[in-house]
Short mmCIF file of C-alpha atoms and ligand atoms in Angstrom, two decimals:
data_model
loop_
_atom_site.label_atom_id
_atom_site.label_comp_id
_atom_site.label_asym_id
_atom_site.label_seq_id
_atom_site.Cartn_x
_atom_site.Cartn_y
_atom_site.Cartn_z
CA MET J 1458 -38.52 87.18 -8.18
CA LYS J 1459 -36.47 84.37 -7.52
CA LEU J 1460 -33.18 84.98 -9.10
CA HIS J 1461 -30.70 81.84 -9.43
CA TRP J 1462 -27.25 83.76 -8.46
CA SER J 1463 -23.91 83.45 -8.17
CA PRO J 1464 -21.52 86.48 -7.40
CA ARG J 1465 -18.92 84.96 -9.69
CA SER J 1466 -21.50 84.59 -12.81
CA PRO J 1467 -20.42 87.58 -14.90
CA TYR J 1468 -24.02 86.87 -16.95
CA VAL J 1469 -25.60 87.25 -13.43
CA ARG J 1470 -24.10 90.56 -12.83
CA LYS J 1471 -25.06 91.60 -16.17
CA VAL J 1472 -28.97 90.77 -15.18
CA LEU J 1473 -28.19 92.66 -11.70
CA ILE J 1474 -26.50 95.75 -13.33
CA ALA J 1475 -29.20 96.24 -15.71
CA ALA J 1476 -32.10 95.63 -12.95
CA HIS J 1477 -30.29 98.36 -10.89
CA GLU J 1478 -30.45 100.48 -13.82
CA MET J 1479 -34.18 100.03 -14.12
CA GLY J 1480 -34.60 100.11 -10.52
CA LEU J 1481 -35.73 96.98 -10.20
CA GLY J 1482 -33.20 95.52 -7.86
CA SER J 1483 -35.32 95.21 -4.76
CA ARG J 1484 -37.38 93.21 -6.96
CA LEU J 1485 -34.91 90.25 -7.05
CA ASP J 1486 -34.99 87.66 -4.94
CA CYS J 1487 -31.02 86.42 -4.88
CA VAL J 1488 -30.80 82.32 -4.33
CA ARG J 1489 -27.10 81.18 -4.07
CA THR J 1490 -26.82 78.41 -6.52
CA THR J 1491 -23.77 76.78 -7.41
CA VAL J 1492 -22.67 75.60 -11.40
CA SER J 1493 -20.02 74.84 -13.27
CA PRO J 1494 -19.67 72.92 -16.77
CA PHE J 1495 -17.62 69.82 -14.22
CA ALA J 1496 -20.44 69.78 -11.92
CA PRO J 1497 -24.47 71.05 -12.42
CA ALA J 1498 -26.62 72.51 -9.89
CA GLU J 1499 -28.97 69.75 -8.70
CA ASP J 1500 -31.69 72.39 -7.50
CA LEU J 1501 -31.76 73.91 -10.88
CA TRP J 1502 -32.48 71.05 -13.34
CA ASP J 1503 -36.38 72.14 -12.55
CA ASP J 1504 -36.32 75.94 -13.29
CA ASN J 1505 -33.44 75.21 -16.20
CA PRO J 1506 -32.71 72.11 -18.22
CA LEU J 1507 -29.45 74.01 -19.46
CA ASN J 1508 -28.10 74.25 -16.10
CA LYS J 1509 -27.31 77.73 -16.33
CA LEU J 1510 -26.99 80.81 -14.42
CA PRO J 1511 -28.89 83.37 -14.68
CA THR J 1512 -32.34 81.97 -14.55
CA LEU J 1513 -34.88 83.94 -13.40
CA VAL J 1514 -38.31 82.47 -11.41
CA LEU J 1515 -41.44 85.00 -12.40
CA ASP J 1516 -44.11 85.06 -9.78
CA ASP J 1517 -45.96 82.87 -11.33
CA GLY J 1518 -43.44 80.06 -11.59
CA THR J 1519 -42.49 80.75 -14.86
CA ALA J 1520 -39.00 80.33 -15.39
CA ILE J 1521 -36.83 82.07 -17.90
CA TYR J 1522 -33.25 82.38 -19.46
CA ASP J 1523 -31.03 83.24 -20.59
CA SER J 1524 -29.49 87.08 -19.61
CA ARG J 1525 -30.47 88.63 -22.84
CA VAL J 1526 -34.15 87.38 -22.49
CA ILE J 1527 -34.39 88.13 -18.57
CA CYS J 1528 -32.77 91.66 -19.29
CA GLU J 1529 -35.36 92.17 -22.16
CA HIS J 1530 -38.26 90.76 -19.60
CA LEU J 1531 -37.11 92.89 -17.11
CA ASP J 1532 -37.47 95.93 -19.10
CA THR J 1533 -40.69 95.48 -19.50
CA LEU J 1534 -41.52 96.19 -15.99
CA HIS J 1535 -40.83 99.72 -15.41
CA ASP J 1536 -41.47 103.18 -16.62
CA GLY J 1537 -37.93 104.68 -16.80
CA PRO J 1538 -36.15 105.33 -19.77
CA ARG J 1539 -35.67 101.66 -21.98
CA LEU J 1540 -32.26 99.55 -22.34
CA PHE J 1541 -33.84 97.99 -25.20
CA PRO J 1542 -34.54 100.60 -28.07
CA GLN J 1543 -37.92 99.44 -29.42
CA GLY J 1544 -37.03 99.28 -33.10
CA GLY J 1545 -34.57 100.62 -36.09
CA ARG J 1546 -30.94 101.21 -36.02
CA GLU J 1547 -31.31 101.87 -32.52
CA ARG J 1548 -32.30 98.55 -31.50
CA LEU J 1549 -29.74 96.75 -34.03
CA THR J 1550 -27.03 98.67 -32.75
CA ALA J 1551 -27.74 97.93 -29.05
CA LEU J 1552 -28.42 94.11 -29.88
CA ARG J 1553 -25.37 94.04 -31.54
CA ASN J 1554 -23.04 95.43 -29.01
CA GLN J 1555 -25.01 93.08 -26.67
CA ALA J 1556 -23.62 90.16 -28.63
CA LEU J 1557 -20.38 91.18 -28.53
CA GLY J 1558 -20.29 91.56 -24.96
CA ASP J 1559 -21.96 88.53 -24.14
CA GLY J 1560 -19.49 86.58 -26.60
CA LEU J 1561 -16.78 88.54 -24.98
CA LEU J 1562 -17.83 86.22 -22.16
CA ASP J 1563 -18.47 83.29 -23.68
CA VAL J 1564 -14.82 83.35 -24.94
CA LEU J 1565 -13.39 84.54 -21.46
CA MET J 1566 -15.25 81.26 -20.30
CA MET J 1567 -13.52 79.17 -22.50
CA ARG J 1568 -10.22 80.31 -21.56
CA LEU J 1569 -11.33 79.74 -17.92
CA ILE J 1570 -12.10 76.15 -18.60
CA GLU J 1571 -8.97 75.44 -20.59
CA ARG J 1572 -6.79 76.67 -17.58
CA LEU J 1573 -9.11 74.51 -14.85
CA ARG J 1574 -7.94 71.21 -17.31
CA PRO J 1575 -4.89 69.39 -16.20
CA GLU J 1576 -2.52 70.78 -18.30
CA ASP J 1577 -1.77 67.62 -20.12
CA ARG J 1578 -5.50 67.73 -21.12
CA CYS J 1579 -5.61 71.27 -22.19
CA SER J 1580 -5.53 72.32 -25.69
CA PRO J 1581 -2.81 75.11 -26.79
CA GLU J 1582 -4.99 75.65 -29.94
CA ILE J 1583 -8.39 76.49 -28.46
CA VAL J 1584 -6.36 78.82 -25.79
CA ALA J 1585 -4.19 80.77 -28.75
CA SER J 1586 -7.55 81.21 -30.73
CA ASN J 1587 -9.68 82.14 -27.21
CA GLU J 1588 -6.80 84.52 -26.77
CA ARG J 1589 -7.20 85.82 -30.17
CA LYS J 1590 -10.49 86.58 -30.29
CA THR J 1591 -10.52 88.40 -26.68
CA ALA J 1592 -8.15 90.77 -28.48
CA ALA J 1593 -9.99 91.21 -31.50
CA ALA J 1594 -13.02 92.09 -29.11
CA LEU J 1595 -11.52 94.44 -27.58
CA ASP J 1596 -9.20 96.01 -30.22
CA ARG J 1597 -12.74 96.50 -32.32
CA LEU J 1598 -14.46 97.76 -29.23
CA GLU J 1599 -11.10 100.49 -28.96
CA SER J 1600 -11.37 101.54 -32.73
CA ASP J 1601 -15.32 101.98 -32.09
CA VAL J 1602 -15.52 103.39 -29.60
CA ALA J 1603 -17.24 106.50 -30.71
CA LEU J 1604 -20.32 104.27 -31.35
CA LEU J 1605 -20.39 103.47 -27.24
CA THR J 1606 -20.16 107.14 -26.65
CA SER J 1607 -22.09 108.71 -28.62
CA ARG J 1608 -25.69 107.01 -28.01
CA PRO J 1609 -28.21 106.95 -24.85
CA TYR J 1610 -27.21 104.11 -22.57
CA ASP J 1611 -28.59 100.53 -23.63
CA ILE J 1612 -28.28 96.58 -23.17
CA GLY J 1613 -25.06 96.74 -25.42
CA HIS J 1614 -23.29 99.10 -22.97
CA VAL J 1615 -24.10 96.82 -20.05
CA ALA J 1616 -22.87 93.79 -21.88
CA ILE J 1617 -19.89 95.38 -22.80
CA GLY J 1618 -18.86 97.24 -19.58
CA THR J 1619 -20.14 93.88 -17.64
CA ALA J 1620 -17.73 91.76 -20.10
CA LEU J 1621 -14.35 94.13 -19.38
CA GLY J 1622 -15.14 94.02 -15.74
CA TYR J 1623 -14.67 89.84 -16.19
CA VAL J 1624 -11.44 90.47 -18.38
CA ASP J 1625 -10.08 92.50 -15.13
CA PHE J 1626 -11.79 89.89 -12.52
CA ARG J 1627 -10.21 86.51 -14.26
CA PHE J 1628 -7.24 87.48 -16.91
CA ALA J 1629 -5.70 90.80 -15.22
CA GLY J 1630 -2.76 89.50 -16.65
CA ASP J 1631 -4.10 90.42 -20.37
CA GLY J 1632 -3.40 94.03 -19.55
CA TRP J 1633 -6.29 95.02 -22.06
CA ARG J 1634 -5.85 99.00 -20.96
CA ASP J 1635 -2.42 99.16 -22.44
CA ARG J 1636 -3.26 99.92 -26.11
CA ARG J 1637 -6.80 100.89 -25.75
CA PRO J 1638 -6.99 104.12 -24.06
CA LYS J 1639 -10.21 105.25 -25.26
CA LEU J 1640 -12.03 102.20 -24.28
CA ALA J 1641 -9.89 102.10 -20.84
CA ALA J 1642 -11.27 106.11 -20.24
CA TRP J 1643 -14.93 104.89 -21.39
CA HIS J 1644 -15.04 102.06 -18.79
CA VAL J 1645 -13.51 104.31 -15.81
CA GLY J 1646 -17.17 105.89 -16.76
CA PHE J 1647 -19.14 102.87 -16.67
CA ASP J 1648 -17.43 101.72 -13.73
CA ALA J 1649 -18.74 104.88 -11.62
CA ARG J 1650 -22.45 104.29 -12.40
CA PRO J 1651 -24.48 103.87 -9.11
CA ALA J 1652 -25.72 100.48 -10.50
CA VAL J 1653 -22.57 98.94 -11.44
CA ARG J 1654 -21.35 99.77 -8.12
CA ALA J 1655 -24.11 98.34 -6.56
CA CYS J 1656 -23.04 94.98 -8.38
CA PRO J 1657 -19.56 93.90 -7.72
CA VAL J 1658 -18.30 90.70 -9.27
CA ARG J 1659 -16.22 88.69 -6.16
CA ASP J 1660 -15.12 85.21 -6.10
CA ASP J 1661 -16.69 83.31 -3.13
CA SER J 1662 -15.20 80.11 -3.37
N1 LIG I 250 -25.55 82.72 -22.72
C1 LIG I 250 -25.68 82.58 -21.34
C2 LIG I 250 -24.73 82.43 -20.80
C3 LIG I 250 -24.98 81.72 -19.04
C4 LIG I 250 -23.89 80.87 -18.47
O1 LIG I 250 -22.80 80.17 -19.50
N2 LIG I 250 -23.79 80.92 -17.32
C5 LIG I 250 -22.61 80.26 -16.54
C6 LIG I 250 -22.31 80.63 -15.47
S1 LIG I 250 -21.45 81.99 -15.31
C7 LIG I 250 -23.29 78.86 -16.34
O2 LIG I 250 -24.12 78.86 -15.76
N3 LIG I 250 -21.95 77.92 -16.63
C8 LIG I 250 -22.23 76.38 -16.20
C9 LIG I 250 -22.48 75.59 -17.25
O3 LIG I 250 -22.35 75.99 -18.26
O4 LIG I 250 -22.61 74.42 -17.24
C10 LIG I 250 -26.37 84.07 -20.63
O5 LIG I 250 -26.57 84.98 -21.19
O6 LIG I 250 -27.06 83.54 -19.60
#
């Protein structure tokens, strides 16, 4: 399977971490694809009309996106413990956590885009609103950390751990650990997982 990939993309990293957790890392043929909201990738249009990463091209040529759909599809291709619980409250909790982790990434992306704009075209209101959302999401994770530690590892853990890694990667100045010791402790364990260590985020620009 061909994965349109970038070492900078946290959504791609989420897919890679999930794939490694499932023992499927070696099945992915990663092809460097450079996208940005300012400059789409010409070689991606055929596989994804939204021109976004990650995009996975299956062996029969079908292209699937986004990270949620890719992860859920990969979870059907192995015999190990499922990252997507099949039903009930477990599934709802995993999907809600996935939405929080992915949503935090969306907020961080908006902050990054604002940071890249020329200063006179930057919106202080958008910056302030997204900084507040970042803090609120992290505060909620800190107060709900028992939810993370009390259940088997699932796609929600992958999404949240990936989002925390991206705060470190692009917004280290936030100092998110300062007031959130329980979440920081959980993240140490996440970072130590072999699947996470196998998939570092890195800026190759
Ligand atoms: N909800 C999507 C988000 C994907 C996304 O925004 N990817 C970024 C890369 S980090 C992208 O392709 N940006 C290019 C653009 O927005 O044009 C997912 O989970 O895969």
